[in-house]
Coordinates of C-alpha atoms in Angstrom, one line a residue:
M94 CA 15.9 -3.3 7.7
V95 CA 14.7 0.5 9.1
A96 CA 11.2 2.3 7.9
T97 CA 12.6 5.1 5.4
A98 CA 10.5 7.8 3.3
D99 CA 11.1 8.6 0.0
T100 CA 10.3 11.8 -0.9
Q101 CA 9.1 11.6 -4.6
I102 CA 7.7 15.6 -5.2
D103 CA 8.2 18.0 -3.4
T104 CA 6.4 21.9 -4.7
D105 CA 5.9 24.7 -3.4
T106 CA 1.7 23.6 -3.4
L107 CA 2.3 19.3 -3.1
R108 CA 4.7 16.8 -1.4
V109 CA 5.2 13.0 -2.8
T110 CA 6.5 10.5 -0.2
K111 CA 6.7 6.8 -0.5
W112 CA 6.9 5.5 3.1
T113 CA 8.1 1.5 3.3
I114 CA 7.5 0.1 7.3
P115 CA 9.1 -3.5 7.1
A116 CA 7.5 -6.1 9.7
G117 CA 8.3 -5.0 13.3
E118 CA 9.6 -1.7 12.7
S119 CA 7.6 1.7 13.6
I120 CA 8.0 5.7 12.6
P121 CA 8.3 7.7 15.9
M122 CA 6.1 10.6 17.0
H123 CA 5.5 13.1 14.4
I124 CA 2.9 15.7 13.7
H125 CA 1.2 16.4 10.5
E126 CA 0.9 20.1 9.3
H127 CA -1.0 20.5 6.0
D128 CA -3.8 17.6 5.0
Y129 CA -2.5 14.7 3.5
V130 CA -3.9 11.5 1.6
V131 CA -2.4 8.2 2.3
V132 CA -2.9 5.6 -0.6
P133 CA -1.4 2.4 -0.1
L134 CA 0.4 0.1 -2.8
V135 CA -0.5 -3.0 -0.2
S136 CA -3.3 -3.9 2.0
A137 CA -2.0 -3.7 5.3
T138 CA -2.9 -3.4 9.1
M139 CA -1.1 0.8 10.8
H140 CA -1.3 0.4 14.1
L141 CA -1.7 4.9 15.2
R142 CA -0.9 5.8 18.4
D143 CA -1.5 9.5 19.2
P144 CA 0.9 11.5 21.9
D145 CA -2.0 10.3 25.0
A146 CA -0.7 6.9 23.6
V147 CA -4.0 5.9 22.4
E148 CA -3.5 3.4 20.1
T149 CA -6.0 3.4 17.1
V150 CA -5.5 0.2 14.7
S151 CA -6.0 0.6 11.1
H152 CA -7.0 -1.5 8.3
I153 CA -5.7 0.0 4.9
Q154 CA -6.3 -1.2 2.0
Q155 CA -4.1 -1.4 -1.8
G156 CA -5.1 1.6 -4.4
R157 CA -7.9 3.2 -1.7
S158 CA -6.6 6.4 -0.2
Y159 CA -7.5 7.8 3.1
H160 CA -7.5 11.4 4.1
R161 CA -6.2 12.8 7.5
Q162 CA -6.0 16.3 8.4
A163 CA -3.8 18.4 9.2
G164 CA -2.7 18.8 13.4
A165 CA -2.1 15.2 13.6
E166 CA 0.1 14.1 15.2
H167 CA 0.7 10.2 15.9
S168 CA 3.3 7.2 15.3
V169 CA 3.1 4.3 12.7
A170 CA 4.1 0.9 13.6
N171 CA 3.7 -2.4 12.0
Q172 CA 3.1 -5.4 14.1
G173 CA 1.8 -7.5 10.9
Q174 CA 4.3 -10.3 9.1
S175 CA 5.2 -8.1 5.9
T176 CA 6.5 -4.8 4.8
I177 CA 3.7 -2.2 4.8
E178 CA 4.0 0.7 2.1
F179 CA 2.0 3.8 1.0
I180 CA 2.2 7.0 -1.0
E181 CA 1.9 10.5 1.4
V182 CA 1.1 13.0 -0.2
E183 CA 1.1 15.7 1.7
I184 CA -1.4 19.8 -0.1
L185 CA 1.0 22.2 1.2
R186 CA -1.2 25.7 1.0
G187 CA 1.0 28.6 2.9
R188 CA 4.0 26.7 2.7

């Protein structure tokens, strides 16, 4: 299996995407042009890598929300044993 993104809502002000990242898979380097909120559907550990190859381990808890600011550029890797699933809500001001 590969990582997938399923856009569930896409309006002028909001985009909601469900991400699924199987164990051992990753999302390639990308940039967020808008503020966004991540809501994990399961607790997991994500490995975030920035453009300078600095890796940060992020422990996400099911049902919590995590705010990220526009301009964040990173890749996400699932180095755990279980599939990571989360909802990403992008705030599309001025889209």
